[in-house]
Coordinates of C-alpha atoms in Angstrom, one line a residue:
X1 CA -13.4 22.2 -26.2
X2 CA -17.1 21.9 -27.2
X3 CA -18.8 18.5 -26.6
X4 CA -18.2 16.1 -29.4
X5 CA -14.8 17.4 -30.4
X6 CA -12.0 15.0 -29.9
X7 CA -8.5 16.5 -29.4
X8 CA -6.9 14.1 -32.0
X9 CA -9.3 15.6 -34.6
X10 CA -7.9 19.1 -34.0
X11 CA -4.9 20.5 -35.8
X12 CA -2.8 23.6 -35.8
X13 CA -2.3 25.5 -39.1
X14 CA 1.3 25.6 -40.2
X15 CA 1.6 29.3 -39.6
X16 CA -0.8 29.5 -36.6
X17 CA 1.6 31.2 -34.3
X18 CA 3.5 33.3 -36.9
X19 CA 2.1 36.7 -35.8
X20 CA 2.4 35.9 -32.0
X21 CA 5.7 37.5 -31.7
X22 CA 5.4 38.1 -27.9
X23 CA 3.8 34.8 -26.9
X24 CA 5.3 33.7 -23.5
X25 CA 3.2 30.7 -22.6
X26 CA 2.0 27.9 -24.9
X27 CA 0.3 24.8 -23.6
X28 CA -1.3 22.3 -25.9
X29 CA -2.5 18.7 -25.4
X30 CA -2.7 16.2 -28.3
X31 CA -3.1 18.9 -31.0
X32 CA -1.1 18.4 -34.2
X33 CA 0.0 20.8 -37.0
X34 CA -1.3 20.3 -40.5
X35 CA 2.3 20.4 -41.7
X36 CA 5.7 21.0 -40.2
X37 CA 5.4 24.0 -37.9
X38 CA 7.3 27.0 -39.3
X39 CA 7.4 29.4 -36.3
X40 CA 7.3 29.6 -32.5
X41 CA 7.9 32.8 -30.6
X42 CA 11.4 33.5 -29.4
X43 CA 9.9 35.0 -26.2
X44 CA 8.4 31.7 -24.9
X45 CA 9.1 31.1 -21.3
X46 CA 6.8 28.1 -20.8
X47 CA 6.2 25.5 -23.5
X48 CA 4.1 22.4 -22.7
X49 CA 3.0 20.4 -25.7
X50 CA 1.8 16.9 -24.8
X51 CA 2.2 14.8 -27.8
X52 CA 4.4 17.2 -29.8
X53 CA 4.2 15.7 -33.3
X54 CA 7.5 16.7 -35.0
X55 CA 11.0 15.2 -34.8
X56 CA 12.6 18.6 -34.5
X57 CA 11.8 22.2 -33.6
X58 CA 11.4 24.9 -36.3
X59 CA 14.9 25.7 -37.6
X60 CA 14.4 29.4 -36.7
X61 CA 13.3 28.8 -33.1
X62 CA 15.7 30.6 -30.7
X63 CA 14.0 30.3 -27.2
X64 CA 16.5 32.4 -25.2
X65 CA 13.9 33.0 -22.4
X66 CA 12.6 29.4 -22.1
X67 CA 12.5 28.2 -18.5
X68 CA 10.0 25.3 -18.7
X69 CA 10.0 22.8 -21.6
X70 CA 7.7 19.8 -21.4
X71 CA 7.2 17.5 -24.4
X72 CA 5.6 14.5 -22.8
X73 CA 4.8 11.6 -25.2
X74 CA 6.3 13.6 -28.1
X75 CA 7.9 12.4 -31.3
X76 CA 10.9 14.6 -30.8
X77 CA 14.2 13.0 -31.8
X78 CA 16.6 15.8 -30.9
X79 CA 16.4 19.2 -29.3
X80 CA 19.8 20.3 -30.7
X81 CA 18.3 23.1 -32.8
X82 CA 18.6 26.2 -30.7
X83 CA 19.9 24.4 -27.6
X84 CA 22.8 26.9 -27.2
X85 CA 20.1 29.5 -26.6
X86 CA 18.5 27.5 -23.7
X87 CA 20.6 29.3 -21.0
X88 CA 17.7 29.9 -18.7
X89 CA 16.0 26.4 -18.9
X90 CA 15.4 24.9 -15.5
X91 CA 12.8 22.2 -16.2
X92 CA 13.2 19.7 -19.1
X93 CA 10.6 16.9 -19.5
X94 CA 10.9 14.7 -22.6
X95 CA 9.4 11.6 -20.8
X96 CA 8.0 8.8 -23.0
X97 CA 9.4 10.4 -26.1
X98 CA 10.0 7.1 -28.0
X99 CA 12.1 8.6 -30.8
X100 CA 14.6 10.4 -28.6
X101 CA 18.0 8.7 -29.1
X102 CA 20.4 11.2 -27.5
X103 CA 20.3 13.2 -24.3
X104 CA 21.0 16.9 -24.6
X105 CA 24.4 18.3 -23.9
X106 CA 23.8 19.6 -20.3
X107 CA 26.8 21.9 -20.6
X108 CA 24.6 24.0 -22.8
X109 CA 21.9 24.0 -20.1
X110 CA 23.7 25.6 -17.1
X111 CA 20.5 26.4 -15.2
X112 CA 18.9 23.0 -15.5
X113 CA 17.5 21.7 -12.2
X114 CA 15.1 18.9 -13.2
X115 CA 15.7 16.4 -16.1
X116 CA 12.9 13.9 -16.8
X117 CA 13.6 11.3 -19.5
X118 CA 11.4 8.5 -18.0
X119 CA 10.3 5.9 -20.5
X120 CA 12.4 7.1 -23.4
X121 CA 12.9 3.5 -24.7
X122 CA 15.1 4.4 -27.6
X123 CA 17.7 6.1 -25.5
X124 CA 20.9 4.1 -25.4
X125 CA 23.6 6.5 -24.0
X126 CA 23.6 9.4 -21.6
X127 CA 25.8 12.3 -22.8
X128 CA 29.2 12.6 -20.9
X129 CA 28.4 16.1 -19.9
X130 CA 25.7 14.8 -17.6
X131 CA 28.4 13.6 -15.3
X132 CA 29.3 17.1 -14.2
X133 CA 26.6 19.8 -13.6
X134 CA 26.4 22.5 -11.0
X135 CA 22.7 22.9 -10.5
X136 CA 20.9 19.6 -11.4
X137 CA 18.7 18.5 -8.5
X138 CA 16.5 15.8 -10.0
X139 CA 17.3 13.3 -12.7
X140 CA 14.8 10.7 -13.8
X141 CA 16.0 8.1 -16.3
X142 CA 13.7 5.3 -15.2
X143 CA 12.2 2.8 -17.6
X144 CA 14.7 3.6 -20.4
X145 CA 14.8 -0.1 -21.2
X146 CA 17.6 0.2 -23.8
X147 CA 19.9 2.5 -21.8
X148 CA 23.3 0.8 -21.6
X149 CA 25.9 3.5 -21.1
X150 CA 26.2 6.1 -18.3
X151 CA 29.1 8.6 -17.8
X152 CA 32.1 6.8 -16.4
X153 CA 32.0 9.0 -13.3
X154 CA 29.5 11.6 -12.0
X155 CA 30.0 14.6 -9.8
X156 CA 26.6 16.3 -9.4
X157 CA 27.0 18.2 -6.2
X158 CA 23.4 19.5 -5.9
X159 CA 21.7 16.3 -7.1
X160 CA 19.1 15.1 -4.6
X161 CA 17.1 12.5 -6.5
X162 CA 18.4 10.0 -9.1
X163 CA 16.5 7.1 -10.5
X164 CA 17.4 4.5 -13.1
X165 CA 14.7 2.0 -12.0
X166 CA 13.6 -0.3 -14.8
X167 CA 16.7 0.3 -17.0
X168 CA 16.9 -3.4 -17.6
X169 CA 20.0 -3.4 -19.9
X170 CA 22.1 -1.2 -17.7
X171 CA 25.0 -3.3 -16.3
X172 CA 27.3 -0.7 -14.8
X173 CA 26.8 2.3 -12.5
X174 CA 29.0 5.3 -12.5
X175 CA 31.8 6.0 -10.1
X176 CA 31.1 8.7 -7.6
X177 CA 33.5 11.6 -7.6
X178 CA 33.7 14.8 -5.6
X179 CA 31.1 15.9 -3.1
X180 CA 27.7 14.4 -3.6
X181 CA 26.3 14.7 0.0
X182 CA 23.1 16.2 -1.3
X183 CA 21.9 13.0 -2.9
X184 CA 19.1 11.6 -0.7
X185 CA 17.4 9.0 -3.0
X186 CA 19.0 6.6 -5.4
X187 CA 16.8 4.0 -7.2
X188 CA 18.5 1.2 -9.2
X189 CA 15.6 -1.2 -9.1
X190 CA 15.3 -3.9 -11.8
X191 CA 18.5 -3.0 -13.6
X192 CA 21.2 -5.5 -14.8
X193 CA 23.9 -4.0 -12.5
X194 CA 26.4 -6.7 -11.5
X195 CA 28.2 -4.8 -8.8
X196 CA 28.3 -1.4 -7.1
X197 CA 31.4 0.7 -7.2
X198 CA 33.2 1.1 -4.0
X199 CA 32.9 4.9 -4.3
X200 CA 29.2 4.6 -3.6
X201 CA 30.0 4.7 0.1
X202 CA 30.7 8.4 -0.3
X203 CA 27.0 9.1 -0.7
X204 CA 26.9 10.1 2.9
X205 CA 23.6 12.0 2.7
X206 CA 21.7 9.1 1.2
X207 CA 18.3 8.4 2.9
X208 CA 16.7 5.9 0.5
X209 CA 18.6 3.3 -1.5
X210 CA 16.7 0.7 -3.6
X211 CA 18.3 -2.3 -5.3
X212 CA 15.1 -4.4 -5.5
X213 CA 15.0 -6.7 -8.5
X214 CA 18.8 -6.4 -9.4
X215 CA 19.0 -10.1 -10.1
X216 CA 22.5 -10.0 -11.4
X217 CA 23.9 -8.3 -8.3
X218 CA 25.7 -11.1 -6.5
X219 CA 27.5 -9.2 -3.8
X220 CA 28.2 -5.8 -2.3
X221 CA 31.3 -4.7 -0.4
X222 CA 31.4 -5.4 3.3
X223 CA 31.9 -1.8 4.3
X224 CA 29.6 -0.3 1.7
X225 CA 27.2 1.2 4.2
X226 CA 29.8 2.3 6.8
X227 CA 29.4 6.1 6.0
X228 CA 25.7 6.2 5.2
X229 CA 24.6 7.3 8.7
X230 CA 21.4 8.9 7.4
X231 CA 20.1 5.9 5.5
X232 CA 16.5 5.2 6.5
X233 CA 15.3 2.9 3.8
X234 CA 17.1 0.0 2.2
X235 CA 15.6 -2.4 -0.3
X236 CA 17.8 -5.4 -1.3
X237 CA 14.9 -7.7 -2.3
X238 CA 15.1 -10.2 -5.2
X239 CA 18.8 -9.9 -5.8
X240 CA 21.5 -12.6 -6.1
X241 CA 23.2 -11.5 -2.9
X242 CA 24.1 -14.5 -0.7
X243 CA 25.1 -12.6 2.4
X244 CA 24.2 -9.2 3.9
X245 CA 27.2 -6.9 4.4
X246 CA 28.2 -6.5 8.0
X247 CA 28.3 -2.7 7.6
X248 CA 24.5 -2.8 7.7
X249 CA 24.9 -2.8 11.4
X250 CA 26.2 0.8 11.3
X251 CA 23.0 2.2 9.8
X252 CA 21.9 3.8 13.0
X253 CA 18.9 5.6 11.4
X254 CA 17.6 2.6 9.4
X255 CA 13.8 2.3 9.7
X256 CA 12.9 0.0 6.8
X257 CA 14.9 -3.0 5.5
X258 CA 13.5 -5.2 2.8
X259 CA 15.3 -8.5 1.9
X260 CA 12.4 -10.2 0.2
X261 CA 13.0 -13.0 -2.3
X262 CA 16.7 -13.6 -1.5
X263 CA 18.3 -17.0 -1.1
X264 CA 21.0 -16.5 1.5
X265 CA 23.3 -19.5 1.8
X266 CA 24.4 -18.7 5.4
X267 CA 23.2 -16.5 8.2
X268 CA 24.3 -12.9 8.0
X269 CA 26.7 -11.5 10.5
X270 CA 25.2 -10.5 13.8
X271 CA 24.0 -6.9 13.9
X272 CA 23.7 -4.7 16.9
X273 CA 19.9 -4.6 16.8
X274 CA 19.9 -1.6 19.1
X275 CA 20.9 0.3 15.9
X276 CA 18.0 -1.2 13.9
X277 CA 15.0 0.5 15.6
X278 CA 11.7 0.5 13.8
X279 CA 13.0 -1.8 11.1
X280 CA 10.4 -3.5 8.9
X281 CA 11.8 -6.8 7.7
X282 CA 10.3 -8.8 4.8
X283 CA 11.3 -12.0 3.1
X284 CA 9.1 -13.9 0.7
X285 CA 11.1 -16.9 -0.4
X286 CA 14.0 -19.0 0.7
X287 CA 15.0 -20.8 3.9
X288 CA 14.3 -19.3 7.3
X289 CA 17.9 -19.6 8.1
X290 CA 18.7 -16.7 5.8
X291 CA 18.1 -14.2 8.6
X292 CA 19.2 -14.8 12.1
X293 CA 15.8 -14.6 13.6
X294 CA 17.1 -14.7 17.1
X295 CA 18.3 -11.2 16.5
X296 CA 14.7 -10.1 16.7
X297 CA 14.9 -10.2 20.5
X298 CA 16.8 -6.9 20.4
X299 CA 14.2 -5.0 18.4
X300 CA 12.6 -3.6 21.4
X301 CA 11.2 -0.5 19.6
X302 CA 10.1 -2.2 16.3
X303 CA 6.5 -1.4 15.5
X304 CA 6.2 -3.3 12.2
X305 CA 7.6 -6.7 11.3
X306 CA 6.9 -8.9 8.3
X307 CA 8.2 -12.4 8.0
X308 CA 5.9 -13.4 5.1
X309 CA 6.8 -16.6 3.4
X310 CA 9.8 -17.4 5.5
X311 CA 9.2 -21.1 5.7
X312 CA 8.7 -20.7 9.5
X313 CA 7.7 -23.7 11.6
X314 CA 7.3 -24.1 15.3
X315 CA 11.0 -25.0 15.5
X316 CA 12.3 -22.0 13.5
X317 CA 9.9 -19.5 15.0
X318 CA 11.8 -16.6 16.7
X319 CA 12.0 -17.8 20.3
X320 CA 12.1 -14.3 21.9
X321 CA 9.5 -12.6 19.7
X322 CA 7.5 -11.9 22.9
X323 CA 10.1 -9.3 23.8
X324 CA 9.0 -7.0 21.0
X325 CA 7.0 -4.9 23.4
X326 CA 6.3 -2.1 20.9
X327 CA 5.1 -4.3 18.1
X328 CA 1.8 -3.1 16.5
X329 CA 1.8 -4.8 13.1
X330 CA 2.9 -8.4 12.6
X331 CA 2.8 -10.2 9.2
X332 CA 3.3 -13.9 9.3
X333 CA 1.4 -14.9 6.2
X334 CA 2.3 -17.9 4.0
X335 CA 4.3 -19.8 6.7
X336 CA 4.0 -23.4 7.8
X337 CA 3.7 -23.3 11.7
X338 CA 0.8 -25.2 13.2
X339 CA 0.4 -22.8 16.2
X340 CA 1.8 -19.6 17.5
X341 CA 4.0 -19.6 20.6
X342 CA 2.7 -18.8 24.0
X343 CA 5.0 -15.8 24.3
X344 CA 2.7 -14.0 21.9
X345 CA 0.6 -13.0 24.9
X346 CA 3.5 -10.8 25.9
X347 CA 3.1 -8.6 22.8
X348 CA 1.0 -6.1 24.7
X349 CA 1.1 -3.5 21.9
X350 CA 0.1 -5.9 19.1
X351 CA -3.0 -4.8 17.4
X352 CA -2.8 -6.2 13.8
X353 CA -2.0 -9.8 13.0
X354 CA -1.9 -11.1 9.4
X355 CA -1.9 -14.9 8.9
X356 CA -3.3 -15.4 5.4
X357 CA -2.6 -18.7 3.8
X358 CA -0.8 -20.3 6.8
X359 CA -2.2 -23.6 5.6
X360 CA -0.7 -25.7 8.4
X361 CA -2.1 -23.5 11.2
X362 CA -4.4 -25.5 13.4
X363 CA -4.8 -23.6 16.6
X364 CA -4.9 -19.8 17.3
X365 CA -4.6 -18.9 20.9
X366 CA -2.4 -17.0 23.3
X367 CA -3.2 -13.6 21.8
X368 CA -2.8 -10.4 23.7
X369 CA -5.7 -8.5 25.0
X370 CA -5.2 -5.4 22.8
X371 CA -5.5 -7.4 19.6
X372 CA -8.1 -5.7 17.3
X373 CA -7.5 -7.2 13.9
X374 CA -6.7 -10.8 12.8
X375 CA -6.8 -11.9 9.2
X376 CA -6.6 -15.7 8.8
X377 CA -8.0 -16.0 5.3
X378 CA -7.1 -19.3 3.7
X379 CA -5.9 -21.1 6.8
X380 CA -7.5 -24.3 5.7
X381 CA -6.3 -26.4 8.6
X382 CA -7.5 -24.1 11.4
X383 CA -9.7 -25.9 13.8
X384 CA -9.6 -23.8 17.0
X385 CA -9.4 -20.2 17.9
X386 CA -9.7 -18.4 21.1
X387 CA -9.4 -14.6 21.7
X388 CA -9.0 -13.1 25.2
X389 CA -11.6 -10.7 26.5
X390 CA -10.7 -7.3 25.2
X391 CA -9.6 -4.7 27.7
X392 CA -10.7 -2.0 25.3
X393 CA -14.0 -1.5 23.5
X394 CA -14.6 -4.8 21.7
X395 CA -16.8 -3.1 19.0
X396 CA -13.6 -2.2 17.2
X397 CA -12.2 -5.7 16.9
X398 CA -12.3 -7.6 13.6
X399 CA -11.6 -11.2 12.8
X400 CA -11.6 -12.7 9.3
X401 CA -11.7 -16.5 8.8
X402 CA -12.8 -16.7 5.1
X403 CA -11.9 -20.0 3.4
X404 CA -11.1 -21.6 6.8
X405 CA -13.2 -24.7 5.9
X406 CA -12.7 -26.5 9.2
X407 CA -14.3 -23.6 11.1
X408 CA -17.6 -24.1 9.3
X409 CA -20.2 -22.9 11.8
X410 CA -22.8 -25.4 10.6
X411 CA -20.6 -28.3 11.7
X412 CA -18.8 -26.7 14.6
X413 CA -21.4 -24.6 16.5
X414 CA -19.7 -25.5 19.8
X415 CA -16.6 -23.6 18.8
X416 CA -15.3 -20.8 21.1
X417 CA -16.4 -17.2 20.8
X418 CA -19.8 -17.9 19.3
X419 CA -20.8 -20.9 21.3
X420 CA -22.1 -19.0 24.3
X421 CA -23.9 -15.8 25.1
X422 CA -21.0 -14.5 27.3
X423 CA -18.3 -15.1 24.7
X424 CA -20.2 -13.2 22.0
X425 CA -19.3 -10.0 23.8
X426 CA -15.6 -10.5 23.0
X427 CA -16.2 -9.9 19.4
X428 CA -16.5 -6.8 17.2
X429 CA -16.9 -8.2 13.8
X430 CA -16.2 -11.8 12.8
X431 CA -16.6 -13.6 9.4
X432 CA -16.7 -17.4 9.3
X433 CA -17.7 -20.1 6.8
X434 CA -21.2 -21.3 7.2
X435 CA -24.8 -20.8 6.1
X436 CA -26.9 -21.0 9.3
X437 CA -27.4 -18.6 12.1
X438 CA -25.7 -20.1 15.3
X439 CA -28.1 -21.7 17.8
X440 CA -27.4 -19.2 20.5
X441 CA -29.3 -16.6 18.5
X442 CA -32.8 -16.9 19.9
X443 CA -34.3 -14.3 17.5
X444 CA -34.1 -15.2 13.8
X445 CA -35.7 -14.2 10.5
X446 CA -35.5 -14.9 6.8
X447 CA -34.2 -12.1 4.6
X448 CA -31.8 -9.1 5.2
X449 CA -33.8 -7.2 7.7
X450 CA -35.4 -8.0 11.1
X451 CA -37.7 -6.1 13.4
X452 CA -38.0 -7.2 17.0
X453 CA -40.0 -5.9 20.0
X454 CA -38.6 -7.0 23.4
X455 CA -40.8 -6.7 26.5
X456 CA -38.5 -6.8 29.5
X457 CA -39.2 -5.3 32.9
X458 CA -35.7 -3.8 33.0
X459 CA -32.9 -3.0 30.6
X460 CA -30.2 -2.3 33.1
X461 CA -28.5 -5.7 32.5
X462 CA -28.1 -5.4 28.7
X463 CA -24.5 -5.4 27.8
X464 CA -24.8 -5.3 24.0
X465 CA -26.5 -6.6 20.9
X466 CA -25.1 -9.0 18.4
X467 CA -26.4 -9.2 14.8
X468 CA -25.7 -12.2 12.7
X469 CA -26.2 -12.4 8.9
X470 CA -26.0 -15.5 6.6
X471 CA -24.3 -14.4 3.4
X472 CA -24.0 -16.1 0.0
X473 CA -21.2 -14.7 -2.2
X474 CA -20.2 -16.4 -5.5
X475 CA -17.0 -16.4 -7.4
X476 CA -17.0 -13.6 -10.0
X477 CA -18.5 -11.0 -7.7
X478 CA -16.4 -8.0 -6.9
X479 CA -15.4 -7.1 -3.3
X480 CA -18.7 -6.6 -1.5
X481 CA -19.4 -3.8 0.9
X482 CA -21.3 -5.0 3.9
X483 CA -23.7 -2.4 5.1
X484 CA -24.8 -2.7 8.8
X485 CA -27.7 -0.8 10.3
X486 CA -29.0 -1.1 13.8
X487 CA -32.0 0.9 15.2
X488 CA -33.1 1.0 18.8
X489 CA -36.3 2.9 19.5
X490 CA -35.8 4.8 16.3
X491 CA -32.2 5.7 16.8
X492 CA -30.0 4.5 13.9
X493 CA -26.4 3.4 14.0
X494 CA -24.9 2.6 10.6
X495 CA -21.5 1.1 9.6
X496 CA -20.0 -0.4 6.5
X497 CA -17.2 -2.9 5.9
X498 CA -15.3 -3.9 2.8
X499 CA -13.4 -7.2 2.5
X500 CA -10.9 -8.3 -0.2
X501 CA -11.4 -12.0 0.9
X502 CA -15.1 -12.3 0.4
X503 CA -14.7 -13.3 -3.3
X504 CA -15.1 -17.0 -2.4
X505 CA -15.1 -19.8 -5.0
X506 CA -18.2 -21.6 -6.1
X507 CA -17.5 -24.4 -3.7
X508 CA -17.6 -22.2 -0.6
X509 CA -19.9 -19.3 -1.2
X510 CA -21.5 -19.2 2.2
X511 CA -20.3 -17.0 5.2
X512 CA -21.8 -15.7 8.4
X513 CA -21.1 -12.2 9.4
X514 CA -21.4 -11.2 13.1
X515 CA -21.4 -7.7 14.5
X516 CA -21.3 -6.9 18.2
X517 CA -22.4 -3.5 19.4
X518 CA -22.1 -2.2 22.9
X519 CA -21.8 1.6 22.4
X520 CA -23.0 4.4 20.2
X521 CA -22.1 8.0 19.4
X522 CA -24.7 10.4 20.7
X523 CA -24.7 13.3 18.2
X524 CA -26.6 15.5 20.5
X525 CA -24.3 15.2 23.5
X526 CA -21.2 14.3 21.3
X527 CA -20.4 11.5 23.7
X528 CA -19.9 7.7 23.5
X529 CA -22.7 6.2 25.5
X530 CA -23.6 2.6 26.3
X531 CA -26.2 1.1 24.0
X532 CA -28.4 0.0 26.9
X533 CA -29.2 3.7 27.5
X534 CA -31.2 3.7 24.2
X535 CA -33.3 0.7 25.5
X536 CA -34.6 2.5 28.5
X537 CA -38.2 3.4 27.8
X538 CA -37.8 6.6 29.8
X539 CA -34.8 7.8 27.7
X540 CA -35.0 10.9 25.5
X541 CA -33.2 10.4 22.1
X542 CA -30.9 12.9 20.5
X543 CA -33.8 13.8 18.2
X544 CA -35.6 15.2 21.2
X545 CA -38.4 12.7 21.0
X546 CA -39.2 10.5 24.1
X547 CA -39.9 6.8 23.9
X548 CA -43.1 6.4 25.9
X549 CA -44.0 2.9 24.6
X550 CA -43.6 -0.1 26.8
X551 CA -40.7 -2.4 25.8
X552 CA -38.0 -1.8 23.3
X553 CA -38.1 -1.8 19.5
X554 CA -35.0 -3.2 17.7
X555 CA -34.5 -3.1 14.0
X556 CA -31.5 -4.6 12.2
X557 CA -30.5 -4.9 8.5
X558 CA -27.5 -6.1 6.6
X559 CA -27.2 -5.5 2.9
X560 CA -24.4 -6.1 0.3
X561 CA -23.2 -3.7 -2.3
X562 CA -21.3 -5.7 -5.0
X563 CA -20.4 -5.6 -8.7
X564 CA -20.4 -8.6 -11.0
X565 CA -17.0 -9.3 -12.6
X566 CA -18.7 -11.7 -15.0
X567 CA -21.6 -9.9 -16.7
X568 CA -23.0 -13.2 -18.0
X569 CA -23.5 -14.5 -14.5
X570 CA -27.0 -14.1 -13.0
X571 CA -26.0 -14.9 -9.5
X572 CA -25.7 -12.1 -7.0
X573 CA -24.5 -11.7 -3.5
X574 CA -27.4 -12.2 -1.0
X575 CA -28.3 -12.0 2.6
X576 CA -30.4 -15.0 3.3
X577 CA -31.0 -14.9 7.1
X578 CA -30.6 -12.5 10.0
X579 CA -30.4 -13.1 13.8
X580 CA -30.4 -10.9 16.9
X581 CA -29.0 -11.7 20.3
X582 CA -29.0 -9.6 23.5
X583 CA -25.9 -10.1 25.6
X584 CA -26.7 -9.6 29.3
X585 CA -24.2 -8.6 32.0
X586 CA -25.4 -11.2 34.4
X587 CA -24.4 -13.9 31.8
X588 CA -20.8 -12.6 31.5

């Protein structure tokens, strides 16, 4: 539409389509008729009217060729007018139609494949005909918050996807009859279902089953999963279940298991963990005894494991966690252990470790060499950390210690990893509390940029360069992007970093950001080369220009891109100071 015309200002004349006898496609968005529409073409194959404004269709509308009907956010109350002529309809979308109080009789829609009634909040009952249909493939009844009644039984042999998520007043799920092996996804999240019918075990083709937030579901039958050999995803989080069913051990293809927010009274039956490969376990509340953590020792192929908020202490920590040789992601946030066990060093594949808000954690050591990311945001008791020398390129490593007040660099400049020139080379990026550049940085400057000329007789012993910036970031400032740029003899290397945890409170606005650089990507040769090759005054840069000056010219800058969340605030994120340090091989 032309600029300045709002869709809600436009309207269709009552007889606008009266002469369009052969109209096959009609798609409108937010356009309303001046009065009740009197005519729509019987030849329509595709009707998409977002915000259809009438309660009913025109009484003389007989859409015998209609295949696609979408009335999203409409005011339709019933589509009974002419429904006996919808023999070719395959796609019916009446989602978020707040006045719809009855589902159509699906027996009059023999070709229907996709039914979407999401968000129809006035819908109370699903028509009995919906329990039996030959061609229905997808059925979306999610967020129908007043839906209470389903068909007593269903036999939808071609159904592949079925969701009732968010139907908060639905207390009973239908019995399964006949052959429904095509059903792959069933979502019952946040319903009021109190139990599951025993016939649900016949859904042998099920791949994803979600019961998350079914807070009235107190138990499930022991053998409920015995026939679901293809199940890959199972979410039973935030239910009232007190014990996991033993048949969960028979889910030989299970990849993800979520049991977050449950309060199990006794440990679950032991499961053959060899059948639980690549399982991702999560639990956010309750006692750590709810899961038999010793079972973790059998998860030899697990790649992701989350034990967030499991009340873990040193005593309850899984003793054999070091046997998880394939572990890459480990989430231990919001637990109460003071240190991690020494067996962590056996996790040779571990790359990502999350420890946010482990407020009792005091020491962080015994980490494997391949570790490349550690997030310890909010570990307020942390006093000591030590990372092993990386066996890979240390430039890619990243360690976050925001709101770890006892690691304040200004008070603890003798701490490991930034106390000596040799230990600096173990870092890629590290963020710590503090406002001063550490003493080991011999070259310092006020502001966000620094230019340094180094006169050395030889550059062969240069291992890398570390740049340190003192940041000030106040509460009310959106997630800042840290832009890092390093130039050596005119060759620029730029990177940027975004951190969710750099929105510190007013009482701790100061951080230091350290970035270690040992290599760069040569665009001319398309190779990764050591950074010291740029410092050789005889080297030729990718630009084709030769550095003929004596010495080496180094330029560094760190800037912050941020957005004020409080427009009234006049405080901005700042870079106050910058430091540069050359790490030499002979000091390693």
